[in-house]
Coordinates of C-alpha atoms and ligand atoms in Angstrom, one line a residue:
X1 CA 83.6 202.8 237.2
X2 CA 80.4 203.6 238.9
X3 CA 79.2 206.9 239.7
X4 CA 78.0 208.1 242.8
X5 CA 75.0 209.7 242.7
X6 CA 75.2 213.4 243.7
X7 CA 73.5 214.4 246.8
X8 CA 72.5 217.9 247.9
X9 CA 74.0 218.7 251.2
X10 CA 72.7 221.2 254.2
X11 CA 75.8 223.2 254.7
X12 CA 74.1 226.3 257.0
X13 CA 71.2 227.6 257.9
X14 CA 69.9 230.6 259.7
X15 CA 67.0 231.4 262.3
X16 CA 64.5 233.9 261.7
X17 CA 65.1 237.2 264.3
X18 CA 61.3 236.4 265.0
X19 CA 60.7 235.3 268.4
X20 CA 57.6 233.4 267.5
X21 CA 55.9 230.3 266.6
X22 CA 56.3 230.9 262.7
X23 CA 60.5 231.5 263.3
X24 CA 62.0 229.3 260.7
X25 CA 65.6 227.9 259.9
X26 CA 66.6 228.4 256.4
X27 CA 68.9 225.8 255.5
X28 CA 71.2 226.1 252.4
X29 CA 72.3 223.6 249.9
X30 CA 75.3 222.8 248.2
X31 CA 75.2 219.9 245.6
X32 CA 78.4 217.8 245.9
X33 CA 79.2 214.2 247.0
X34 CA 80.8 214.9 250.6
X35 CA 82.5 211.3 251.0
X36 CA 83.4 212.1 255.3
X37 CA 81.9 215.0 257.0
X38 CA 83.3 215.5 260.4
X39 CA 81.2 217.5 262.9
X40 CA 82.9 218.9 266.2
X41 CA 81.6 220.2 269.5
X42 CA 84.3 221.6 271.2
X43 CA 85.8 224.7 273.1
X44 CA 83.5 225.4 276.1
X45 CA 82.8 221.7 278.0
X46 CA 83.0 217.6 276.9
X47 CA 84.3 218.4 273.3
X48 CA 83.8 215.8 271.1
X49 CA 84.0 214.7 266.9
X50 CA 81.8 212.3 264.8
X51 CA 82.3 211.2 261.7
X52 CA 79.9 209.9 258.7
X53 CA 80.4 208.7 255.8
X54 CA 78.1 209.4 252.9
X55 CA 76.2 206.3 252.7
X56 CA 74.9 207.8 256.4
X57 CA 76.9 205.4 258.8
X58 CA 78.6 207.0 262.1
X59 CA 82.1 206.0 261.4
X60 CA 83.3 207.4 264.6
X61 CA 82.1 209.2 267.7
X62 CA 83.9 210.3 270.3
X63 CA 84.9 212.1 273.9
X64 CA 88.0 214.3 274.4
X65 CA 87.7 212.8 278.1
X66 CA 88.7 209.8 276.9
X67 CA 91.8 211.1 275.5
X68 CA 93.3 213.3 277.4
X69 CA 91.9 211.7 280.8
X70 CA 90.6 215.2 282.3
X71 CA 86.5 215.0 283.0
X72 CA 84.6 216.8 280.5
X73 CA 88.0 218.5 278.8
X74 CA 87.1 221.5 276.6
X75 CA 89.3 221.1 274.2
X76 CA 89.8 218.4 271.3
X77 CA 92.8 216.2 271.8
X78 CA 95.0 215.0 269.0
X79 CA 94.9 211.5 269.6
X80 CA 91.4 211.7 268.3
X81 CA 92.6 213.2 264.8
X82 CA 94.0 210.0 263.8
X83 CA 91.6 207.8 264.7
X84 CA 88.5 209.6 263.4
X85 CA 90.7 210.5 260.3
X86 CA 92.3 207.4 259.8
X87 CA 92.1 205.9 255.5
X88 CA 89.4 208.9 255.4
X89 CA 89.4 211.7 253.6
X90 CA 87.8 214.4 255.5
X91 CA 85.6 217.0 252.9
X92 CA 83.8 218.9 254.9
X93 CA 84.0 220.7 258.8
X94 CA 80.6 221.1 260.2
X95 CA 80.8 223.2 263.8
X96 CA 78.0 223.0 266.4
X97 CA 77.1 226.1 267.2
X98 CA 77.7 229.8 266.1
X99 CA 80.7 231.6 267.9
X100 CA 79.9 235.2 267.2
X101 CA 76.5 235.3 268.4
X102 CA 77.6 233.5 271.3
X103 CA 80.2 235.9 271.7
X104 CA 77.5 238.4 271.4
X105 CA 75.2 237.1 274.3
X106 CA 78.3 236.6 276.8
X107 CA 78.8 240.2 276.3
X108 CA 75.1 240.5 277.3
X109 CA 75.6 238.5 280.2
X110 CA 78.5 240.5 281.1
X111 CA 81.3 238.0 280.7
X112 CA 82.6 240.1 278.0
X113 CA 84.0 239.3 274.5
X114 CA 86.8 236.6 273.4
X115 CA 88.1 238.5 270.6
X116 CA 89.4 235.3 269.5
X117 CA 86.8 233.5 269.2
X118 CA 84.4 235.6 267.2
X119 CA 85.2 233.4 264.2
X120 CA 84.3 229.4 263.6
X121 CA 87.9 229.8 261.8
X122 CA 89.3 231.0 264.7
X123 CA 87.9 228.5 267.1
X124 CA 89.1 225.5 264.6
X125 CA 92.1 226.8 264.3
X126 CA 92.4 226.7 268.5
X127 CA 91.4 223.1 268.4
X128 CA 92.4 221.6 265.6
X129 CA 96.1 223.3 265.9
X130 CA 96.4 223.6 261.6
X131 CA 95.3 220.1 260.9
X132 CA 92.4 220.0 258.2
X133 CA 92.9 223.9 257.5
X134 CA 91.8 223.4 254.1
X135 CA 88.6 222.0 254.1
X136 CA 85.7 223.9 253.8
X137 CA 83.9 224.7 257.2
X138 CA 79.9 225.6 258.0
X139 CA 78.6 226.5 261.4
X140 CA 75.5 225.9 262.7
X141 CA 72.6 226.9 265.1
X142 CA 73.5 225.7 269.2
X143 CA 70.0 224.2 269.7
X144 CA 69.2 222.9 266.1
X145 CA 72.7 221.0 266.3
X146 CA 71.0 219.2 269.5
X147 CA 67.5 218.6 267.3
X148 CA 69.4 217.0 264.6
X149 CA 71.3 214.9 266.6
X150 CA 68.0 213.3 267.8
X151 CA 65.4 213.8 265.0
X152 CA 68.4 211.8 262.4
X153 CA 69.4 208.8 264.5
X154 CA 65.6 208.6 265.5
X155 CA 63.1 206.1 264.0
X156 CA 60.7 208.5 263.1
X157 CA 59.7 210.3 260.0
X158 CA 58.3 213.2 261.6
X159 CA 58.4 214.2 265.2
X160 CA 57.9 216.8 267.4
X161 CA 61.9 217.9 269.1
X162 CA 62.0 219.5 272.4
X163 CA 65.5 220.4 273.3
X164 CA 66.6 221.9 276.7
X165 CA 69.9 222.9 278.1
X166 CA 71.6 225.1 280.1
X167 CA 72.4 227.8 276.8
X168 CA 73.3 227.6 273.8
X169 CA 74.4 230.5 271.7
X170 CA 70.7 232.5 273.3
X171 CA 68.4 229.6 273.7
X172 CA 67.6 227.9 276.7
X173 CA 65.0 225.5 275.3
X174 CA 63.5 225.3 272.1
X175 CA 60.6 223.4 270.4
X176 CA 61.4 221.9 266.7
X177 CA 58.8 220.2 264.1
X178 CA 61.1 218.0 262.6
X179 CA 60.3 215.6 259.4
X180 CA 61.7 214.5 255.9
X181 CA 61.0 216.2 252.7
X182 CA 59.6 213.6 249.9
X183 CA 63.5 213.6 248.8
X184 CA 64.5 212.3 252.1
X185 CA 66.0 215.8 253.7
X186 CA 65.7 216.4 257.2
X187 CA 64.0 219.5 257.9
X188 CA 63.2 221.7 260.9
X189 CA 61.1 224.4 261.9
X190 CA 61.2 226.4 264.8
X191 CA 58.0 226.2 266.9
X192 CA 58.8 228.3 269.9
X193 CA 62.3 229.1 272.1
X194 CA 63.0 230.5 275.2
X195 CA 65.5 232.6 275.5
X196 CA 68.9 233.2 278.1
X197 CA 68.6 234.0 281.0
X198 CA 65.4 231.9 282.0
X199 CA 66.8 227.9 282.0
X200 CA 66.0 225.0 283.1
X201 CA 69.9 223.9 283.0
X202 CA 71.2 226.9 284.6
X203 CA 68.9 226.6 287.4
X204 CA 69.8 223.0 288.0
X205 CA 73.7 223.6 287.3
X206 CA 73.4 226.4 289.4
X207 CA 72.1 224.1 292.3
X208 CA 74.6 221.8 291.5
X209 CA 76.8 224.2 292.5
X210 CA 75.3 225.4 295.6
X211 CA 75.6 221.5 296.8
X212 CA 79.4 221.7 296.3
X213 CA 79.9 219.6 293.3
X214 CA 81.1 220.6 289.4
X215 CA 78.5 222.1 287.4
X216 CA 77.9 220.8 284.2
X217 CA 79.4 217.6 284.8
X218 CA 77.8 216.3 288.1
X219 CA 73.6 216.7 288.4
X220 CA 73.4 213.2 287.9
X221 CA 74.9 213.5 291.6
X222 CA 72.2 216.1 292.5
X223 CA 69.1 213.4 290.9
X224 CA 70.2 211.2 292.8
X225 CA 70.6 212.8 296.2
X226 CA 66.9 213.9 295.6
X227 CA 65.3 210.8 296.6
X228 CA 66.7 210.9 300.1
X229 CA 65.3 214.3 301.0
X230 CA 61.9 216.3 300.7
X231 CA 61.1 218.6 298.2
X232 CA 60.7 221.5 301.5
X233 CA 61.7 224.4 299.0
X234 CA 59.9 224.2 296.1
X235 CA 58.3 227.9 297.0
X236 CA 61.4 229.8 296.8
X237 CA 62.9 227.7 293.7
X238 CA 59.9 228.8 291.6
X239 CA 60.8 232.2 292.9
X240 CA 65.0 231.8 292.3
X241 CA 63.5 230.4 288.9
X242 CA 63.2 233.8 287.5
X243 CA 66.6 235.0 288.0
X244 CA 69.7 234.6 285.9
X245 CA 70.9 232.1 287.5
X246 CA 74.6 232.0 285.3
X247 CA 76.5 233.1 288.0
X248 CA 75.3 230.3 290.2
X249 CA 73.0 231.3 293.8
X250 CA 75.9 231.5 295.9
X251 CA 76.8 229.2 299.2
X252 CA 74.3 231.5 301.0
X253 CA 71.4 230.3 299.5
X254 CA 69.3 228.2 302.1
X255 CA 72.4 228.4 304.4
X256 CA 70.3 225.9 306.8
X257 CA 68.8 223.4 304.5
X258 CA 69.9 219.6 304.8
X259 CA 71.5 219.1 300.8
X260 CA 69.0 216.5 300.2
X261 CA 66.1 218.5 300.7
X262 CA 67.4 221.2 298.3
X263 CA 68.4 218.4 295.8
X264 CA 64.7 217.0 296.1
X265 CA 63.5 221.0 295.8
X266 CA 65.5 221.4 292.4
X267 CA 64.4 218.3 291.3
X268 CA 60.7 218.5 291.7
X269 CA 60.9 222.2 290.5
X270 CA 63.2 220.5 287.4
X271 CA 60.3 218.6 286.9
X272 CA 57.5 220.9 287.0
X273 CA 59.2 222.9 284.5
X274 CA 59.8 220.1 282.3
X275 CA 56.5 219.0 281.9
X276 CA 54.9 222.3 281.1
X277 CA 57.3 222.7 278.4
X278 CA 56.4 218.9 277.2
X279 CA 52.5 220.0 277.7
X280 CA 53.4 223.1 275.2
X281 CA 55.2 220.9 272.6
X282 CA 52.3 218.2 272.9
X283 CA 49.7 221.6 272.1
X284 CA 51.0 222.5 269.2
X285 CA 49.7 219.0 267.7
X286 CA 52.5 218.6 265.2
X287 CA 53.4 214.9 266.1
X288 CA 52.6 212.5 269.2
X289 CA 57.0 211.7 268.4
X290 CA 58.8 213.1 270.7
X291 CA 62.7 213.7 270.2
X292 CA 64.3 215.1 273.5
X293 CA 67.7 216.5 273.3
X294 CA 70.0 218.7 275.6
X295 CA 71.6 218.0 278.8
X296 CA 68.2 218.2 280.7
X297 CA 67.3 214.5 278.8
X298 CA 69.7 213.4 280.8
X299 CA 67.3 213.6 284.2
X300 CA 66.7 210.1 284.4
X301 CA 64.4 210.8 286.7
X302 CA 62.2 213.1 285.0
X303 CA 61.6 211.3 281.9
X304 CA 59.7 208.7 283.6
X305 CA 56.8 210.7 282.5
X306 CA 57.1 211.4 279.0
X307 CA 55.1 208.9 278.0
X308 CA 52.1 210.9 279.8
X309 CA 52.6 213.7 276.8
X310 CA 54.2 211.3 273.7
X311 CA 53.3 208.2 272.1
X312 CA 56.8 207.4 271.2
X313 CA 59.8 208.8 272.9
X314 CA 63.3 208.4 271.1
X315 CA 66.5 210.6 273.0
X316 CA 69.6 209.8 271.5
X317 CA 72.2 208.5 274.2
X318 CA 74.7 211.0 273.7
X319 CA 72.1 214.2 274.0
X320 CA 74.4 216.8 275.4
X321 CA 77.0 218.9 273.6
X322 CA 78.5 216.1 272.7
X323 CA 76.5 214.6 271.0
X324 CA 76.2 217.8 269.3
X325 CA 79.2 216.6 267.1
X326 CA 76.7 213.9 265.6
X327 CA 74.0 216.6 265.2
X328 CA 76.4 219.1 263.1
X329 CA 77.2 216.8 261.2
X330 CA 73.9 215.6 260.3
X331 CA 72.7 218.5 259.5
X332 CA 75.3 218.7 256.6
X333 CA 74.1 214.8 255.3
X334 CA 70.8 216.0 256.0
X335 CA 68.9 212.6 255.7
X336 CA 68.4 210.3 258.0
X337 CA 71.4 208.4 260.1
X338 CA 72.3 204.5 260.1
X339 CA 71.9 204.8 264.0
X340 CA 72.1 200.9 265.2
X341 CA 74.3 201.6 268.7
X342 CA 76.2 203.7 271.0
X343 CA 79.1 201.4 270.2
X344 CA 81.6 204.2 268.2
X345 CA 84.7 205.4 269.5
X346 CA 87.7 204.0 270.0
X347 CA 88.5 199.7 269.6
X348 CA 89.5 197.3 271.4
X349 CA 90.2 194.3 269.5
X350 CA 89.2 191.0 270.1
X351 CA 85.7 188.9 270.7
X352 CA 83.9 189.9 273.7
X353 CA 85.4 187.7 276.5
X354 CA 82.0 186.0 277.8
X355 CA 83.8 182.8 279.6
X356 CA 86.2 185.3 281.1
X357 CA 83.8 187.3 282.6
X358 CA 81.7 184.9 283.8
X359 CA 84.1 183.1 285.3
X360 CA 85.3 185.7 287.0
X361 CA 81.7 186.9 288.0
X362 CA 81.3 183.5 289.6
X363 CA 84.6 183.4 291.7
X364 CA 84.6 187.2 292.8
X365 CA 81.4 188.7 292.1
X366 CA 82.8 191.8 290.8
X367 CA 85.0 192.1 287.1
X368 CA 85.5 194.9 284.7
X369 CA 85.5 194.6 280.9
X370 CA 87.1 196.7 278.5
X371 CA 85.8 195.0 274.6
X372 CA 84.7 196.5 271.5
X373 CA 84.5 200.3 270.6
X374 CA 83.9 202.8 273.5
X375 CA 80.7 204.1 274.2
X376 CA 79.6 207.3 273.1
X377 CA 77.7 209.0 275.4
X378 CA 78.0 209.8 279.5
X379 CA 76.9 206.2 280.2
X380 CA 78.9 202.7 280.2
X381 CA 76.7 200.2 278.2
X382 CA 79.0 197.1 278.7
X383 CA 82.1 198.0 276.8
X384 CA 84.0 199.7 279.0
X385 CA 82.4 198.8 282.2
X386 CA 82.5 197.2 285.9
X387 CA 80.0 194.3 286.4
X388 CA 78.6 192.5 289.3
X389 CA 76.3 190.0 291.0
X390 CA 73.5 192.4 291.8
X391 CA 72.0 189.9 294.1
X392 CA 72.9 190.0 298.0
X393 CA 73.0 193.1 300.7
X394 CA 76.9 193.0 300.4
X395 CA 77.9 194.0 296.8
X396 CA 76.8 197.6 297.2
X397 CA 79.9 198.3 299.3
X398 CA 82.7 196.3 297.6
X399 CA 81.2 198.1 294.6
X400 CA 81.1 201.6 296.0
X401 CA 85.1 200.6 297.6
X402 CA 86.4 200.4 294.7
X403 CA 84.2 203.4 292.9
X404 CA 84.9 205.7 296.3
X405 CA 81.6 207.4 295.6
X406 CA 78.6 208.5 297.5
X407 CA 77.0 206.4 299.4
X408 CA 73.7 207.4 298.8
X409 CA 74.1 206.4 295.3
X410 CA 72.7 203.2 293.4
X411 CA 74.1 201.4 290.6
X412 CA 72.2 201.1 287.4
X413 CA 71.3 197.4 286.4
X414 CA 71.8 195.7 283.0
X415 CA 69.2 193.2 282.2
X416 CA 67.9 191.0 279.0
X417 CA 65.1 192.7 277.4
X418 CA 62.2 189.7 277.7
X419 CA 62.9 189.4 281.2
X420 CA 62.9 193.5 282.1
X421 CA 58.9 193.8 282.5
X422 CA 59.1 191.0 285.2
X423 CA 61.3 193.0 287.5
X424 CA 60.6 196.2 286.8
X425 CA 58.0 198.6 286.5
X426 CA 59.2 200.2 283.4
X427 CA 57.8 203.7 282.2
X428 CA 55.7 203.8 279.0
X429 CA 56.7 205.5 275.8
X430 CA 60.3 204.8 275.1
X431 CA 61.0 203.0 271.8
X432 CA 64.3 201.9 272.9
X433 CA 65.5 201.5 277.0
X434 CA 69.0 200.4 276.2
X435 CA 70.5 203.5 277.0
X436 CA 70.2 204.1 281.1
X437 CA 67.9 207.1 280.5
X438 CA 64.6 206.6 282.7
X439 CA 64.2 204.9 286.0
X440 CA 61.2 202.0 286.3
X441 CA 60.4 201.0 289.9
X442 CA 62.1 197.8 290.7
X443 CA 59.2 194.9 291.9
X444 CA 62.2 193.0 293.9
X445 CA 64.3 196.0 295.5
X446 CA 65.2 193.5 299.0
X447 CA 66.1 191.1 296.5
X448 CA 68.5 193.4 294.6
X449 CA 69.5 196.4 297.0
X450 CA 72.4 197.7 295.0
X451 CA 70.9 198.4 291.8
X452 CA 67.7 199.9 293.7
X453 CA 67.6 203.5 294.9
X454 CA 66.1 204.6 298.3
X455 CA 62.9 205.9 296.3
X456 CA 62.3 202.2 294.8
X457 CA 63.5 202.8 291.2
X458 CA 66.3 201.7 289.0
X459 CA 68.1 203.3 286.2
X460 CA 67.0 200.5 283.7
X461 CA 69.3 199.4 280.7
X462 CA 67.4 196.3 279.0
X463 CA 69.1 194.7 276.0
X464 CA 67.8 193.4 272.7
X465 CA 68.9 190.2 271.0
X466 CA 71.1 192.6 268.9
X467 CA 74.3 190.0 268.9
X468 CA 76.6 192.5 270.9
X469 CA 79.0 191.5 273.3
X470 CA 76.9 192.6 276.9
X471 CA 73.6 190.2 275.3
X472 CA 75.9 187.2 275.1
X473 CA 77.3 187.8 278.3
X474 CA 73.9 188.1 280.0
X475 CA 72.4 185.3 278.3
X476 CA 75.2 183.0 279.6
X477 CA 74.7 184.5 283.0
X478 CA 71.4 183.6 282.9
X479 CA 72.1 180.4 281.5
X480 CA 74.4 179.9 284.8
X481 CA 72.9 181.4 287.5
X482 CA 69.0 182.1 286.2
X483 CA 69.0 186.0 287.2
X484 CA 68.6 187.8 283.6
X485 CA 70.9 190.5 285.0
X486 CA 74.3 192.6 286.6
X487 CA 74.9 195.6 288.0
X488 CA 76.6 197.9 285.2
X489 CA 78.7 200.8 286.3
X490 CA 81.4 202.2 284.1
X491 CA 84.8 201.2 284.3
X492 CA 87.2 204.6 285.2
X493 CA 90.0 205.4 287.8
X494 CA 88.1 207.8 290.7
X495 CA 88.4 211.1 288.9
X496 CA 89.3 210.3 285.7
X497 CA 87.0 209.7 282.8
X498 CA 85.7 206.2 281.3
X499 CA 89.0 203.8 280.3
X500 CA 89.4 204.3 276.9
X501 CA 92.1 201.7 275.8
X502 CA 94.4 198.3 277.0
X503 CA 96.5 200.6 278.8
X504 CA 93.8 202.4 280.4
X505 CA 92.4 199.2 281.7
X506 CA 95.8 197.5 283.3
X507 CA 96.1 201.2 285.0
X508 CA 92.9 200.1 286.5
X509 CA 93.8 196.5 287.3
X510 CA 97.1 197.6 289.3
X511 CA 95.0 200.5 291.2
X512 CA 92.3 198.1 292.2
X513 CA 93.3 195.0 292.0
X514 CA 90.4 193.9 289.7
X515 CA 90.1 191.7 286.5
X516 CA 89.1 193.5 283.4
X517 CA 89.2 191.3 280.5
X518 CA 89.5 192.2 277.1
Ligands
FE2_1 FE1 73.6 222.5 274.6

């Protein structure tokens, strides 16, 4: 029988009390062959598991959402025990962040204590309702959770990590040099945090708010609204910028602004903010990589300029919470993740049905799919999404009747990698543009009006000759009608989260009355 090498594992580490550039994590190791270790991100917003296996694949990775069919649910659903667990035998719990010393700061903050919750026991016993109550557990640091979810599905072997988020267990944003030992272990050290109650997140959840939508679920509304107004407030932002903004700014707060001009305030304020904390990481010299984690690298619109302060930009598409999951995890394999897709939660089996869809595309211009494994991550990347001709004034609407969402809205567009550069401007610095993370300005916006927002730019999502199901599709749509791409939007009932399964998808076929094919 062959042996399995032993591996030393990272199953903990603490930060330094030092709030300073030389803070560092210790990490501890444990030498043991870990055969599945199953990270979770769960109890507070978008709970989610991964799972990897000990030759460094992500066997699974996946939203509560999906599950349970409530947006952004807190709490882990059971249907996901099965299929992450499934012919695996789980050895080892890693949890994303450390419940006492968030504990501590919510105290601080005046929300008081969950008495509990103190415990990562405690909290996994909440979730995971008994099941895996015997295998070993480690908790880890919020914000280094977030840098290894990056920095070990990156392609880098050293890199500079910025993370920023709303708040983690005290930190708001942090700056990581990240790079592998000559034994292949990850390892991290803390360049410089900022700590609660100064955040970039909270100030843009907390105008989130003030615009009537869900914080922590809908900016992505808020980016998007920017475009259509002027940036009239910046001033007082910078000034609201230095309060604790946990408790939101209250409905109050420019009672006679028009929402767009606030949206385009927070948003250029976002920005500002952004880029002096990308100027700070790019001082410290460690690496021209940069890794860019928490919920903040999901401003779309904002990291059209990181390639002004990094060579090489890598953010991992799931870079919230999350995606957390994946980055607790990770930092218990410690080395370096067989990252090839978002493609990892749960099946649907069966080839990808190209003829289907473009037949369908032909006759009615619109069609959903629901193939493959489900994304992981906020975005639909062609398995569990609603396509279109993007071509043509009209589609916009008979898209946006059957999503029922604002108007002022575009839709993102899909296209074959060779052919992106030719329409559209697309930012420098990203070593991979298949996720929907930065906008490019679009060179043909009359000739594709749904996919183009009022400020000229698209969400791009370009895609490699990587044999997945969305490349064949768009090369034989090219083949048909020569445009190299379709509008992608994901496939979900108005308030619910992405379609998960078969059943899922004819729920959607009977409410709308559209095709998706399987
Ligand atoms: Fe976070």
């Amino acid at each position: 029988m062959d042996k399995e090498p032993i591996q030393s594992y990272c199953v903990g580490n603490t930060l330094s009390p030092q709030v300073a550039r030389t803070a560092q994590t210790r990490p501890v190791y444990i030498q043991m062959k870990l055969e599945h270790i199953l990270g979770i991100s769960a109890g507070y917003h978008d709970a989610a598991a991964t799972v990897i296996n000990s030759a460094g694949d992500i066997v699974y990775a996946g939203h509560s959402e999906r599950y349970s069919k409530r947006k952004n649910d807190a709490d882990l659903h059971k249907d996901m025990f099965w299929e992450f667990s499934r012919g695996r035998h789980i050895d080892h719990i890693a949890y994303y962040e450390t419940p006492w010393k968030k504990q501590l700061r919510q105290l601080y903050s005046g929300q008081g204590i969950e008495w509990s919750r103190i415990t990562t026991g405690q909290v996994l016993r909440e979730q995971l309702g008994g099941y895996f109550s015997s295998v070993p557990v480690s908790t880890h640091n919020h914000h280094r959770s977030h840098a290894a979810a990056g920095f070990q599905t990156s392609p880098f072997d050293r890199a500079t990590v910025v993370v920023i988020d709303a708040i983690g267990e005290w930190d708001c944003a942090t700056i990581w040099a990240a790079e592998y030992d000559p034994q292949g272990r990850a390892q991290y050290r803390l360049l410089w945090r900022q700590r609660y109650p100064h955040s970039i997140g909270l100030f843009y959840s907390a105008i989130t708010e003030r615009l009537g939508l869900r914080p922590l679920d809908e900016e992505y509304i808020v980016m998007g609204m920017a475009g259509w107004g002027e940036p009239a407030y910046v001033d007082t932002m910078q000034i609201l910028l230095q309060e604790n903004l946990h408790a939101g700014v209250g409905h109050m707060f420019l009672p006679t602004a028009k929402d767009a001009d606030i949206a385009a305030s927070a948003q250029a304020v976002a920005e500002q903010e952004i880029y002096k904390l990308m100027q700070r990481a790019q001082a410290f010299g460690f690496s021209t990589n940069l890794v860019y984690q928490g919920g903040v690298a999901l401003n779309c619109l904002a990291n059209r300029k990181l390639g002004q302060y990094f060579e090489k930009v890598w953010i991992m598409p799931c870079p919230g919470d999350a995606g957390s999951s994946l980055g607790a995890a990770a930092q218990v394999y410690g080395r370096k993740i067989r990252f090839t897709n978002a493609f990892l939660g749960t099946e649907i089996s069966g080839a990808y049905p190209v003829d289907a869809v473009i037949h369908s595309l032909l006759t009615d211009k619109i069609t959903g799919v629901a193939s493959g494994r489900a994304e992981f991550g906020p975005r639909a990347l062609g398995n569990r999404s609603l396509l279109a001709d993007p071509r043509g004034p009209d589609i916009k609407d008979r898209v946006n009747a059957i999503k029922q969402r604002q108007q002022f809205r575009p839709f993102a567009p899909v296209v074959l990698s060779e052919a992106a550069a030719e329409y559209f401007d697309i930012p420098p610095g990203f070593v991979d543009t298949s996720y929907m993370q930065v906008v490019g300005q679009c060179r043909y916006p009359t000739m594709f009006p749904a996919i183009t927002h009022i400020d000229g730019t698209s969400r791009i999502q370009t895609v490699s000759n990587d044999g997945s199901g969305i490349r064949r599709l768009l090369e034989a749509w090219y083949a048909r009608t020569g445009c190299p791409m379709l509008l992608n939007t994901s496939l979900n009932i108005r308030g619910e989260p992405m379609v998960n399964n078969r059943a899922d998808a004819d729920r959607f076929e009977q409410r709308y009355g559209v095709q998706v094919h399987s």
